[in-house]
Coordinates of C-alpha atoms in Angstrom, one line a residue:
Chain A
X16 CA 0.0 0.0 0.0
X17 CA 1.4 3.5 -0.8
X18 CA 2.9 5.3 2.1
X19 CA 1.7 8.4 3.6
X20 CA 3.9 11.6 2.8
X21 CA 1.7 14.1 4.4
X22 CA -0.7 14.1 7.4
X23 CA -3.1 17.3 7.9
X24 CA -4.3 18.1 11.4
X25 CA -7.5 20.6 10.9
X26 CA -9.8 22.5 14.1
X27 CA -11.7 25.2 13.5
X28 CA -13.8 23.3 10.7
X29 CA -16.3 24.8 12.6
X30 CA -15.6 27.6 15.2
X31 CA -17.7 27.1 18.4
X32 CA -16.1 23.8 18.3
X33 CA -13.1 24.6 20.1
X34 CA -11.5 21.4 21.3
X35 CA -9.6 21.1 18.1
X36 CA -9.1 24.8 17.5
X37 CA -7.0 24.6 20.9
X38 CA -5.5 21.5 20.2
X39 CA -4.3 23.1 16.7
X40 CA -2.8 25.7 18.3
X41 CA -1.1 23.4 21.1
X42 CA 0.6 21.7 17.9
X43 CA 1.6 24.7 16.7
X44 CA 3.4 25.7 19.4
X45 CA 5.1 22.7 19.9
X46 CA 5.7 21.5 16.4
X47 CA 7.5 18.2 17.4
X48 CA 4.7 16.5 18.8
X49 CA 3.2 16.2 15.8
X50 CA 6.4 15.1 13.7
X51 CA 7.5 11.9 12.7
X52 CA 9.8 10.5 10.9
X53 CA 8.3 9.2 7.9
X54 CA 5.6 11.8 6.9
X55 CA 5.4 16.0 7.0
X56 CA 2.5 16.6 9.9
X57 CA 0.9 20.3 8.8
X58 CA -1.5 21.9 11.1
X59 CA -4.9 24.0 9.6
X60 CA -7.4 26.4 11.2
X61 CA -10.1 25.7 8.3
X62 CA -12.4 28.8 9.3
X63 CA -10.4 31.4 10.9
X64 CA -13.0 33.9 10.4
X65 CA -16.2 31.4 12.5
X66 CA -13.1 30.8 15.4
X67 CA -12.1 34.0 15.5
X68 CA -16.1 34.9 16.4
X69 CA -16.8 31.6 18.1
X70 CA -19.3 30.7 15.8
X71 CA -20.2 27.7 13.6
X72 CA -20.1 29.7 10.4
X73 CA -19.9 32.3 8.7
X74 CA -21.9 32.7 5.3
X75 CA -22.9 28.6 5.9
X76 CA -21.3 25.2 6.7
X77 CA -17.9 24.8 5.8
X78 CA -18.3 21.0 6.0
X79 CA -20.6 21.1 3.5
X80 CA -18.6 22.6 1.3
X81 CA -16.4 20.2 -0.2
X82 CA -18.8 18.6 -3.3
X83 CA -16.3 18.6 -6.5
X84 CA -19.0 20.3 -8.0
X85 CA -19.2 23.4 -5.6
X86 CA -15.3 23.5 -5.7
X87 CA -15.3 24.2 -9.6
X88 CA -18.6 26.5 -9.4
X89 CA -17.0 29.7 -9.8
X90 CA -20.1 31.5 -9.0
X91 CA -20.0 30.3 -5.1
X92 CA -18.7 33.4 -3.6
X93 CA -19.9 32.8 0.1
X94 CA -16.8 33.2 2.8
X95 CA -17.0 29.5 3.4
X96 CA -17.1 28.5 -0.2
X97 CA -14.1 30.8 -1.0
X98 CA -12.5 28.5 1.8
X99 CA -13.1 25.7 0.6
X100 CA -11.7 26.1 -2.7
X101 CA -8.8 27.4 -1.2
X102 CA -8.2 24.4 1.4
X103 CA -8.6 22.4 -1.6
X104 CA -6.1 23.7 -3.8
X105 CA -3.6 24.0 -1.7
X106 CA -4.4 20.4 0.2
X107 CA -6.6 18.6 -2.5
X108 CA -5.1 15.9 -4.9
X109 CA -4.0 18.4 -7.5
X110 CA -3.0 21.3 -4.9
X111 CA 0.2 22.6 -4.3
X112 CA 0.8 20.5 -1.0
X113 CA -1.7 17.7 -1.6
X114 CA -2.3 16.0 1.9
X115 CA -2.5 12.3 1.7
X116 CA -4.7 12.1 5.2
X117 CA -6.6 14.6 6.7
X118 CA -7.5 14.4 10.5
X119 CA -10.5 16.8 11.2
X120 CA -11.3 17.8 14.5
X121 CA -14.7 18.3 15.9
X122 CA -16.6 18.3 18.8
X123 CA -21.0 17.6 19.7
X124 CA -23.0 18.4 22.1
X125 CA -24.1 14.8 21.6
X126 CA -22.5 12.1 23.8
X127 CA -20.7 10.9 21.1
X128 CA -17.3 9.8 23.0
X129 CA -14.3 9.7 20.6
X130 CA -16.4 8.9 17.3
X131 CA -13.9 8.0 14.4
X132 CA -16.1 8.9 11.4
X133 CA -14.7 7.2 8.3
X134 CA -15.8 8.7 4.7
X135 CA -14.7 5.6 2.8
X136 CA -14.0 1.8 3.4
X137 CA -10.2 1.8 2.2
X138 CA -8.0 -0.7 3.9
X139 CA -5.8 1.7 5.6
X140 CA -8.8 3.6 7.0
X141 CA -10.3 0.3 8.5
X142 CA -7.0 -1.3 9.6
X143 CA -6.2 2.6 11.9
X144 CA -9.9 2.4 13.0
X145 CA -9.2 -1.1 14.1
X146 CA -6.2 -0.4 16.1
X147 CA -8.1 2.4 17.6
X148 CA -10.9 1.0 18.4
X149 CA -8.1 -1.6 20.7
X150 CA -6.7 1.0 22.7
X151 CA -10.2 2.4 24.1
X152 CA -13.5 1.7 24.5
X153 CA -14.6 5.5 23.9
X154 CA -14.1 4.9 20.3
X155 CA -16.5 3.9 17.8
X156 CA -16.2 3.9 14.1
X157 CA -18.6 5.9 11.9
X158 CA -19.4 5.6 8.4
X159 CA -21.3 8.5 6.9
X160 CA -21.1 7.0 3.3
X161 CA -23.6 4.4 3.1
X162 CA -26.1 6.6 0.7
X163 CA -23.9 9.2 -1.1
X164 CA -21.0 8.7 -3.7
X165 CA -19.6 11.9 -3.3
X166 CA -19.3 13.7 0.0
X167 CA -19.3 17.3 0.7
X168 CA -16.9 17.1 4.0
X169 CA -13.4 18.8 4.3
X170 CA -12.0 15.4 4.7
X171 CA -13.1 14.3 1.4
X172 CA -9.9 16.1 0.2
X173 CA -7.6 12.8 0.3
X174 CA -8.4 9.3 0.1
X175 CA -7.2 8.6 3.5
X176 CA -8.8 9.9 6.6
X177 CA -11.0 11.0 9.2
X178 CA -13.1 13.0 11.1
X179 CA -12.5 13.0 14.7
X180 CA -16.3 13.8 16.6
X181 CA -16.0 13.9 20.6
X182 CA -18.7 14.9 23.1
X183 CA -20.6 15.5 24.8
X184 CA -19.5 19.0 25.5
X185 CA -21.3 22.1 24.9
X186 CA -19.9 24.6 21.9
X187 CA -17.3 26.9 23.0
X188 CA -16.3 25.4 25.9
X189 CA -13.0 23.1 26.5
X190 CA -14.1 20.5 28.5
X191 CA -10.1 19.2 29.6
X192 CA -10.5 15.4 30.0
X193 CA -11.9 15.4 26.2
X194 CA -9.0 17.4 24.5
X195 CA -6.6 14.8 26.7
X196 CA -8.2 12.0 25.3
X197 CA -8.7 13.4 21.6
X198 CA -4.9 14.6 21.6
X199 CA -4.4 10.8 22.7
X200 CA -6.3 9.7 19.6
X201 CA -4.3 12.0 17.2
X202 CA -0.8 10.5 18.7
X203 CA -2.1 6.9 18.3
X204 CA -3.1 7.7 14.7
X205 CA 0.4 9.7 14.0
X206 CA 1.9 6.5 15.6
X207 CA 0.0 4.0 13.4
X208 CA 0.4 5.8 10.3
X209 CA 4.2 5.9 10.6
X210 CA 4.2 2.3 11.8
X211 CA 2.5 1.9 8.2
X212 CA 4.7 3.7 6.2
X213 CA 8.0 1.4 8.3
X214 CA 6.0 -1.6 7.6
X215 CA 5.8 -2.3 11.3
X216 CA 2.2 -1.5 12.0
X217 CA 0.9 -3.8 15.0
X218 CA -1.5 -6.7 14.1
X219 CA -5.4 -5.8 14.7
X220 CA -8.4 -8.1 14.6
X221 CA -10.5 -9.5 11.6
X222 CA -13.1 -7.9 12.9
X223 CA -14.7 -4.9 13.8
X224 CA -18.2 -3.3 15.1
X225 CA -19.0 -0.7 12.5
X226 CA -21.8 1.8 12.9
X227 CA -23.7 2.6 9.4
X228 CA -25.9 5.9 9.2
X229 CA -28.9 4.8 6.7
X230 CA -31.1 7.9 7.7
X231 CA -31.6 11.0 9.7
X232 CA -34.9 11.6 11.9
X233 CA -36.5 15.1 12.8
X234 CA -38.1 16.5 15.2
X235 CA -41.7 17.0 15.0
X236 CA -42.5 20.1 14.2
X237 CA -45.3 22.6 13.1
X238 CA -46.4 24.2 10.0
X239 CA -44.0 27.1 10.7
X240 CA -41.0 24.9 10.9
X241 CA -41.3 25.0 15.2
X242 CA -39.8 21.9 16.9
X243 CA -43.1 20.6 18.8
X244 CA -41.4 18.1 21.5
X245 CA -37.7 17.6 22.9
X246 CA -35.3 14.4 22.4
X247 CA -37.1 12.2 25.3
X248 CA -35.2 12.2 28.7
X249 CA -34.4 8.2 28.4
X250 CA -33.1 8.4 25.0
X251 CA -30.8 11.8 25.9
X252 CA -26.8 11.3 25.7
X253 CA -27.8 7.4 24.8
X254 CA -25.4 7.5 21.6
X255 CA -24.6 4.0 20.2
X256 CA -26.7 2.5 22.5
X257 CA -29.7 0.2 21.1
X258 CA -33.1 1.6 20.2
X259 CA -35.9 -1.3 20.0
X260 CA -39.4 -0.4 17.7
X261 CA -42.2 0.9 20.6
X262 CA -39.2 3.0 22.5
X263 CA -40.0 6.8 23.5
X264 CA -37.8 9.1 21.1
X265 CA -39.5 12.4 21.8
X266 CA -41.5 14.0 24.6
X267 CA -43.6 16.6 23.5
X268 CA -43.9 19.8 25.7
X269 CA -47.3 18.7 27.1
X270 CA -45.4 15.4 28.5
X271 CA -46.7 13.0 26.0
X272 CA -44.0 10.5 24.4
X273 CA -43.5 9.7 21.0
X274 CA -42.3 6.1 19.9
X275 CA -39.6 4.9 17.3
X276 CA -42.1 4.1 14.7
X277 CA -39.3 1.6 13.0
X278 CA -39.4 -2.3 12.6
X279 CA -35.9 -3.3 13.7
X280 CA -33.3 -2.3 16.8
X281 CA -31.0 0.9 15.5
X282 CA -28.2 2.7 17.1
X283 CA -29.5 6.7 17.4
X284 CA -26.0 9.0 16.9
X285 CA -25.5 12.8 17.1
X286 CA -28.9 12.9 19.8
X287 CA -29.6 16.4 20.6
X288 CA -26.8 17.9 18.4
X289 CA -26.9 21.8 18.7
X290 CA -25.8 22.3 15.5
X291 CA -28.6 19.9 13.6
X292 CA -31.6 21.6 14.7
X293 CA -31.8 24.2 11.8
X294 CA -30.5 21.3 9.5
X295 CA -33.8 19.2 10.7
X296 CA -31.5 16.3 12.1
X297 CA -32.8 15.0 15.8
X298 CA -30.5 12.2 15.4
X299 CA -28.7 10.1 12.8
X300 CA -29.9 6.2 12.6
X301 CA -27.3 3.5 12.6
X302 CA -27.3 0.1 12.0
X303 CA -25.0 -1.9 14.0
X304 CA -22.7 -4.6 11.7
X305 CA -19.5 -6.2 11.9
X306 CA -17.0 -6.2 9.2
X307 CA -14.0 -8.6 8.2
X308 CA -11.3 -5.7 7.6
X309 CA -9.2 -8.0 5.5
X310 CA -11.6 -9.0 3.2
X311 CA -14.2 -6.4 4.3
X312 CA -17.4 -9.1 4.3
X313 CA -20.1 -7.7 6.1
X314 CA -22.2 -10.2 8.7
Chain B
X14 CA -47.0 42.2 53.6
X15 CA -47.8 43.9 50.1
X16 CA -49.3 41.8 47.3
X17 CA -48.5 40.9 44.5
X18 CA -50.5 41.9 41.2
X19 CA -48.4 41.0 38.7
X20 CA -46.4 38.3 37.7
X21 CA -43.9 38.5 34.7
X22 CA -42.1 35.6 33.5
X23 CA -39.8 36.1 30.9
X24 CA -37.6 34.0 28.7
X25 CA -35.1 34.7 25.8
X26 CA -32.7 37.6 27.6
X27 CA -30.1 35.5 26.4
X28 CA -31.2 34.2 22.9
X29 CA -29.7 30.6 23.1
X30 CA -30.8 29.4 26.2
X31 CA -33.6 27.8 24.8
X32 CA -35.2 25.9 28.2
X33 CA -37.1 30.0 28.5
X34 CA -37.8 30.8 25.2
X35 CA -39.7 27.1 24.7
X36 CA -40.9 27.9 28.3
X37 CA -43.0 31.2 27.7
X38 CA -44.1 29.5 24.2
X39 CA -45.5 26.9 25.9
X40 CA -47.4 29.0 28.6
X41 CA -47.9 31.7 25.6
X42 CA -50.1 28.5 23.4
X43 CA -51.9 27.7 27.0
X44 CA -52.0 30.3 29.2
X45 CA -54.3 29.0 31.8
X46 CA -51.2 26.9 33.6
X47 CA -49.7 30.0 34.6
X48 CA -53.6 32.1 35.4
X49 CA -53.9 32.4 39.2
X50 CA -56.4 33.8 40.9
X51 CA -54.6 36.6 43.1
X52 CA -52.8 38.1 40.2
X53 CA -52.0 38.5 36.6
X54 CA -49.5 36.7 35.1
X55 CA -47.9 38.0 32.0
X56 CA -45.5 36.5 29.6
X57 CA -42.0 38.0 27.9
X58 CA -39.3 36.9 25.2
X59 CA -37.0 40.0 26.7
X60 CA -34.3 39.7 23.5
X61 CA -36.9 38.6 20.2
X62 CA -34.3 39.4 17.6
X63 CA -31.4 37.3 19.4
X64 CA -33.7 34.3 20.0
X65 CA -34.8 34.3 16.4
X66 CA -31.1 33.9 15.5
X67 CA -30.3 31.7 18.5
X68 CA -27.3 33.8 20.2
X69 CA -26.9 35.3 23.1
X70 CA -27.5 38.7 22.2
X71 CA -27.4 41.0 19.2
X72 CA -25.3 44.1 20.0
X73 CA -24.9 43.6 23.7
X74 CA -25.9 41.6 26.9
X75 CA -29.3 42.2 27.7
X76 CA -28.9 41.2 31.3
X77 CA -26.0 43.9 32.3
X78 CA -28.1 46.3 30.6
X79 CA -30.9 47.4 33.8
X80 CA -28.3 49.8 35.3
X81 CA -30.8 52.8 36.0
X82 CA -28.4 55.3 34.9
X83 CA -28.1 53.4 31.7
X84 CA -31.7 52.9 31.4
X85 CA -32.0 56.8 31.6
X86 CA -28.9 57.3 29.2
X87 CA -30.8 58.8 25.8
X88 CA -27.0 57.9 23.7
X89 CA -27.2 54.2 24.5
X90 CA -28.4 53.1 21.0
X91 CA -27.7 49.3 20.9
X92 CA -30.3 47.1 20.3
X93 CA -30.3 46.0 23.6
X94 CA -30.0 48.9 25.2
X95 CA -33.4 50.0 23.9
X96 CA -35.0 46.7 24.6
X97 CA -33.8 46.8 28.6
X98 CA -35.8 50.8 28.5
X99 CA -38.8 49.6 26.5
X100 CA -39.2 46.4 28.8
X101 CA -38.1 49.0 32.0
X102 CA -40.9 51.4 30.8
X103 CA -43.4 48.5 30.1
X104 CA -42.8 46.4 33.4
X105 CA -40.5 48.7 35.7
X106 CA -42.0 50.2 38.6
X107 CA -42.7 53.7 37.0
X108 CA -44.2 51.6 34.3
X109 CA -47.5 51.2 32.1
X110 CA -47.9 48.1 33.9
X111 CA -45.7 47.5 36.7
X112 CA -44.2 44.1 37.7
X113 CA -44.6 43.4 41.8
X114 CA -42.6 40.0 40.6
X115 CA -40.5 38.9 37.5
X116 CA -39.1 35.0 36.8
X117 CA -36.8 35.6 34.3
X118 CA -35.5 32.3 33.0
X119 CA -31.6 31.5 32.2
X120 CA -29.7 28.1 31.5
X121 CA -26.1 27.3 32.0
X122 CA -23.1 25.1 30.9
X123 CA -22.3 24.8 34.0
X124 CA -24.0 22.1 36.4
X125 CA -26.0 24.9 38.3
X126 CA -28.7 22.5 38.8
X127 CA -31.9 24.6 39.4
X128 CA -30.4 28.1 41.1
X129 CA -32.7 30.8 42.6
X130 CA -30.7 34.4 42.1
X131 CA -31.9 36.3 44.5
X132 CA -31.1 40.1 44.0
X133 CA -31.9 41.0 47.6
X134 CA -33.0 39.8 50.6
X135 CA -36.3 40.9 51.2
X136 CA -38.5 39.1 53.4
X137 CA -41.0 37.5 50.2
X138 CA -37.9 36.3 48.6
X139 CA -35.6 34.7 51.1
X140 CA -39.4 32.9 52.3
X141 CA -40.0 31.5 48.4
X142 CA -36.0 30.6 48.3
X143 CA -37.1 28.5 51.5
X144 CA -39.8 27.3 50.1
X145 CA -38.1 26.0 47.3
X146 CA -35.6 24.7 48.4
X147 CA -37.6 22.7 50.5
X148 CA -39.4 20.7 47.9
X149 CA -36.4 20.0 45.5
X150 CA -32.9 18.8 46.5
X151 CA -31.4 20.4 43.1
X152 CA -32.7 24.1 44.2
X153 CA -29.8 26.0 45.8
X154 CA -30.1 30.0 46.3
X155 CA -27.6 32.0 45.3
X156 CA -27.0 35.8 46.1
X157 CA -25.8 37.9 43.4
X158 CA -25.6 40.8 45.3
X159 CA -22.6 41.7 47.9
X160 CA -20.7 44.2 46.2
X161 CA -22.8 46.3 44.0
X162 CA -25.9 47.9 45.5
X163 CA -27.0 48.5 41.8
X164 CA -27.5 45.4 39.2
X165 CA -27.8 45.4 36.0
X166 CA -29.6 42.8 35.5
X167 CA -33.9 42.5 34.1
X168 CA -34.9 41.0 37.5
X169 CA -33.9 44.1 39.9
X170 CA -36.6 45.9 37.5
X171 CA -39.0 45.4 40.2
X172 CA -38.0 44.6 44.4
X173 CA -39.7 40.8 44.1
X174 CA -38.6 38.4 41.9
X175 CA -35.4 36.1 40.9
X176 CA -33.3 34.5 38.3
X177 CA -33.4 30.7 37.9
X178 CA -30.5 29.4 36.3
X179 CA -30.9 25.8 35.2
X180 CA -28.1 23.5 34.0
X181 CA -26.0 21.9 32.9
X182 CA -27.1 22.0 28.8
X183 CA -25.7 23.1 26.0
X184 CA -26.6 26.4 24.1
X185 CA -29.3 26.4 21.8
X186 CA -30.1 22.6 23.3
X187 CA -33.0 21.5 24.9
X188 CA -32.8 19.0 27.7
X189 CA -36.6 17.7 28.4
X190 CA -35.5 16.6 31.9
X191 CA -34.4 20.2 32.7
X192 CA -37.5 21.8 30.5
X193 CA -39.8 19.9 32.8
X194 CA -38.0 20.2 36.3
X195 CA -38.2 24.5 35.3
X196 CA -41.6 24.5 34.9
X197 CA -41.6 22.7 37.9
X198 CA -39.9 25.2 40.0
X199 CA -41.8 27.8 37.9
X200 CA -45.7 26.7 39.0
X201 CA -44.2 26.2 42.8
X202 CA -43.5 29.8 42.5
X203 CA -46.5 31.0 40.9
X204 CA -48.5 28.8 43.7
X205 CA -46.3 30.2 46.7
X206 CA -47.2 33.7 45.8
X207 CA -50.9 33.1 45.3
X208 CA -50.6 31.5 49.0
X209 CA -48.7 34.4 50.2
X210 CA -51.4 36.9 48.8
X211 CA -53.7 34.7 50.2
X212 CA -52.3 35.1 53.7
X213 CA -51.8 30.9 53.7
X214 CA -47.8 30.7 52.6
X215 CA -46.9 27.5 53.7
X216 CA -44.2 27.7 56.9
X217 CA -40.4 27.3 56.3
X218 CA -37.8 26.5 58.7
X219 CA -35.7 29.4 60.1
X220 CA -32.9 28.6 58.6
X221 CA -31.5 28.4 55.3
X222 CA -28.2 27.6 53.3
X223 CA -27.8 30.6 50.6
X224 CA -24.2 30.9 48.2
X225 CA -23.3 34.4 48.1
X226 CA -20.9 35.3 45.3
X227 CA -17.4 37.0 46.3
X228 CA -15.4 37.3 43.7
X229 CA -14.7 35.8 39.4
X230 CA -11.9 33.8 38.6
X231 CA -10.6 34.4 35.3
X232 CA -8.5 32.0 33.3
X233 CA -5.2 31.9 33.5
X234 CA -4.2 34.3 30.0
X235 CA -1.4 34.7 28.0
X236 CA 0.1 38.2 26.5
X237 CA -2.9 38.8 24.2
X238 CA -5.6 37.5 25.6
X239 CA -5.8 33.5 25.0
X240 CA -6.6 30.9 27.6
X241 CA -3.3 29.2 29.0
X242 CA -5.8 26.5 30.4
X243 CA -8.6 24.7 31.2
X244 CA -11.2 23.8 33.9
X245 CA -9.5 21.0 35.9
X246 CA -11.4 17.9 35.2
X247 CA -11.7 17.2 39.2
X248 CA -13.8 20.7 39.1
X249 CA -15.7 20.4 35.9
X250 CA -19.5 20.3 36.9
X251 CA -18.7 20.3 40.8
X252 CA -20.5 23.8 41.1
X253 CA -21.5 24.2 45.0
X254 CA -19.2 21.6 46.1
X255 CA -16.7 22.5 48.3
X256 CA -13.4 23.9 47.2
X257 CA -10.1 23.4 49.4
X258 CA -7.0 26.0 49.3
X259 CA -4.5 23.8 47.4
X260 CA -7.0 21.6 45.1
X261 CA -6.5 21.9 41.6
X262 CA -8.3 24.3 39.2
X263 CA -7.0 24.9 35.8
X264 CA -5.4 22.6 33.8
X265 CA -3.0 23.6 31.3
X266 CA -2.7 22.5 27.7
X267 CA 0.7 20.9 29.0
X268 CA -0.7 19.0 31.6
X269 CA 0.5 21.0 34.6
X270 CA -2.0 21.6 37.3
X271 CA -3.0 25.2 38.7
X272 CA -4.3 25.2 42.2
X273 CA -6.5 27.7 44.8
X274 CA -4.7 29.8 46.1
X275 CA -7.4 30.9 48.3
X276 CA -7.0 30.7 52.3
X277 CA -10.7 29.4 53.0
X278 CA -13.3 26.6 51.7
X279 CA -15.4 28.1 49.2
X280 CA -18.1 26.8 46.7
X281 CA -17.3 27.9 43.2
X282 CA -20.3 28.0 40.9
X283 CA -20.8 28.8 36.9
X284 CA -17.6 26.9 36.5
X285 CA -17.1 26.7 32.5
X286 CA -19.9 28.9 31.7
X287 CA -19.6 28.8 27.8
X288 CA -20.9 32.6 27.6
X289 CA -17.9 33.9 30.6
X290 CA -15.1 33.0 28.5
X291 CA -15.0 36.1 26.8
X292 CA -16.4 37.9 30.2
X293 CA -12.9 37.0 32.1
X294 CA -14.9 34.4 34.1
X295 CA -13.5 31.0 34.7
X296 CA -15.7 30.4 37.3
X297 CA -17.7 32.3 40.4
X298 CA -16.4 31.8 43.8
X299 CA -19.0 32.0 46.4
X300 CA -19.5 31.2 50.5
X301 CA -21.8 29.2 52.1
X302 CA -23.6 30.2 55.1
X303 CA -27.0 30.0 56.7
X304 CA -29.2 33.0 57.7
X305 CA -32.1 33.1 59.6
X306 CA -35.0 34.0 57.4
X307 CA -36.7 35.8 60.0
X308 CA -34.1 37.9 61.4
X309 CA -31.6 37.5 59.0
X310 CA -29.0 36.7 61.4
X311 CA -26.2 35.3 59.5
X312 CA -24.2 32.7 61.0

């Protein structure tokens, strides 16, 4: 497999999530915890502008800017699509410094512990979210792909990657125990992608839990777009854990619950995300499966 | 003692702390559950234009806006500046309809579980803080009031009335646990005055612990401004729990601990209060003690 020649470490995707912002500008002060020997590590603030205001955005969602389509429209001229363009030509597969693995940093209100969320099902991306799943139970590996070709996320740039999702902590606030263990996270990937570039990377099981997203559920709402109940007390901060047909999901302001209207179990992610309720997301579905990284069958 | 007429209770002074804002809506859709028959209760969204775009405030922060010779300033333009004198000349005591008693509703990122801000301690309010915290263990009074004989703040537009700070949730999240436990605390209230005007309060004991804040802790800052470090883990979401000269507080992004260098036990509260970062406040420091709500001996 080809080896990696240059690793980029981006916070500030989004700027009220500031775990990653800080933990940028940790690496940037100390350049030689990042390095090793076999790869260039380059640090990125991706929205300068949103961190420097302590706000998501500015224009609209950076991490939604990243279609091929949108980078070649010329006509996008919005402060995050100008961004984008730029992050890609200088990072992208024909930029200047083209990155051969993006880590992106992020951080949700949602309990989502250290969430690995992996854009595509390449060996090298399953074999690191193998080895990290081994070295703590926090982490769970994401797929967001199931249902799009192309995806509009910053770490689409490269083939190799990920994006790095911990909560729950509220936006703009550093909660310290999370940027330990995410800056944890970052070393053990650093470490494993120079162990795969020396041909030394440690041995990891066949196989893995993955977690799927087929769909995205709402909140019920009225017909002026006003959310009508709340995430239900026993389903909040219940990330990754099962959700059987019949269980409450919602509880409506008047105290009346609303059941998942599905047929099998699922595993709800991103409950209660800050950030999803103008984008009409209550939580993403998952299904649970588990994959044979060598041969990547699914059971 | 006096009666009360009328009752205000207002959400949305800061335009991402939803729990209020979905509050009033609620009582604003069905206003019988907040009627009484001893007064009139009235509804507000104090900041409209900041809770339609889900952020704290627009120009300015509504609730250090109250200070009397601001509200008589004619050059204080800001948006908020003109809301605190059009909600002062609507609900203030030389107002078109005067307030005897305002419940203006706040939520935290910090674990404040349900806090009563008290602005003084007049005789109605100290009794309802008894009151309260006699029927919920999460209720803990807090006095905002020991150094400055003038707040800024919307309750001190009227002499009755308080603050109730709810937490720990995210901006711009609702947490139906918290939503429901608020309007909890909020009918108690509204029942507890109808009693009192009623001349049938229910009895308290005599004494009572209140937190009254002493001083801010700011985070430890570098040349220009940036955090040097974080929240201890140990003291993330311990608010009210005592607070030893020599424990640790910050963190830095190094890993070295910063302690207290206080000489006395203290209860720190609004520790990691997303919105006090760029206030200089890492955290409240406040002392317990117990006063007699009838003489108002303090021990």
């Amino acid at each position: 497999m080809s080896k990696i020649k240059r690793v980029v470490i981006v916070g500030g995707t989004h700027g009220n999530e500031v775990t990653g912002i800080y933990l940028v500008k940790k690496f940037e002060r100390s350049p030689h915890l990042i390095q090793r020997s076999s790869f260039e590590s380059r640090t990125l603030i991706a929205n300068p502008k949103a961190s420097a205001i302590g706000k998501r955005y500015v224009d609209t969602d950076l991490n939604r800017c990243f279609l091929r389509e949108d980078l070649e429209n010329p006509n996008l001229a919005s402060y995050e699509a100008q961004q984008a363009k730029l992050i890609h030509q200088t990072f992208g597969l024909q930029g200047s410094q083209p990155a051969d693995f993006v880590i992106d940093l992020h951080s949700s209100t949602a309990n989502m512990g250290l969430t690995i969320i992996l854009g595509n099902e390449n060996s090298l991306n399953l074999h690191l979210g193998a080895y990290l799943t081994s070295i703590s139970p926090k982490v769970n590996i994401l797929f967001s792909t199931s249902q799009q070709k192309f995806r509009p996320h910053l770490d689409s740039i490269c083939e190799f990657g990920c994006t790095l999702e911990v909560g729950a902590v509220a936006q703009n606030v550093l909660n310290a125990a999370l940027f330990q263990e995410t800056e944890t996270i970052i070393h053990a990937i650093l470490d494993y992608l120079e162990a795969h570039n020396q041909g030394t990377a440690p041995p990891v099981k066949d196989n893995i839990n993955v977690y799927h997203s087929i769909e995205t559920i709402d909140y019920p709402r009225n017909e002026i777009g006003e959310i009508e109940a709340m995430i239900h007390p026993k389903l909040q901060f219940q990330d990754y854990q099962p959700l059987h047909p019949g269980e409450p999901i919602f509880l409506n302001f008047e105290g009346k619950e609303i059941v998942y209207a599905g047929e099998s179990t699922v595993y709800p992610v991103f409950i209660n995300e800050a950030a999803y309720y103008e984008k009409g997301i209550a939580m993403c579905i998952t299904q649970l499966s588990k994959i044979n990284i060598n041969n990547q069958r699914r059971d």
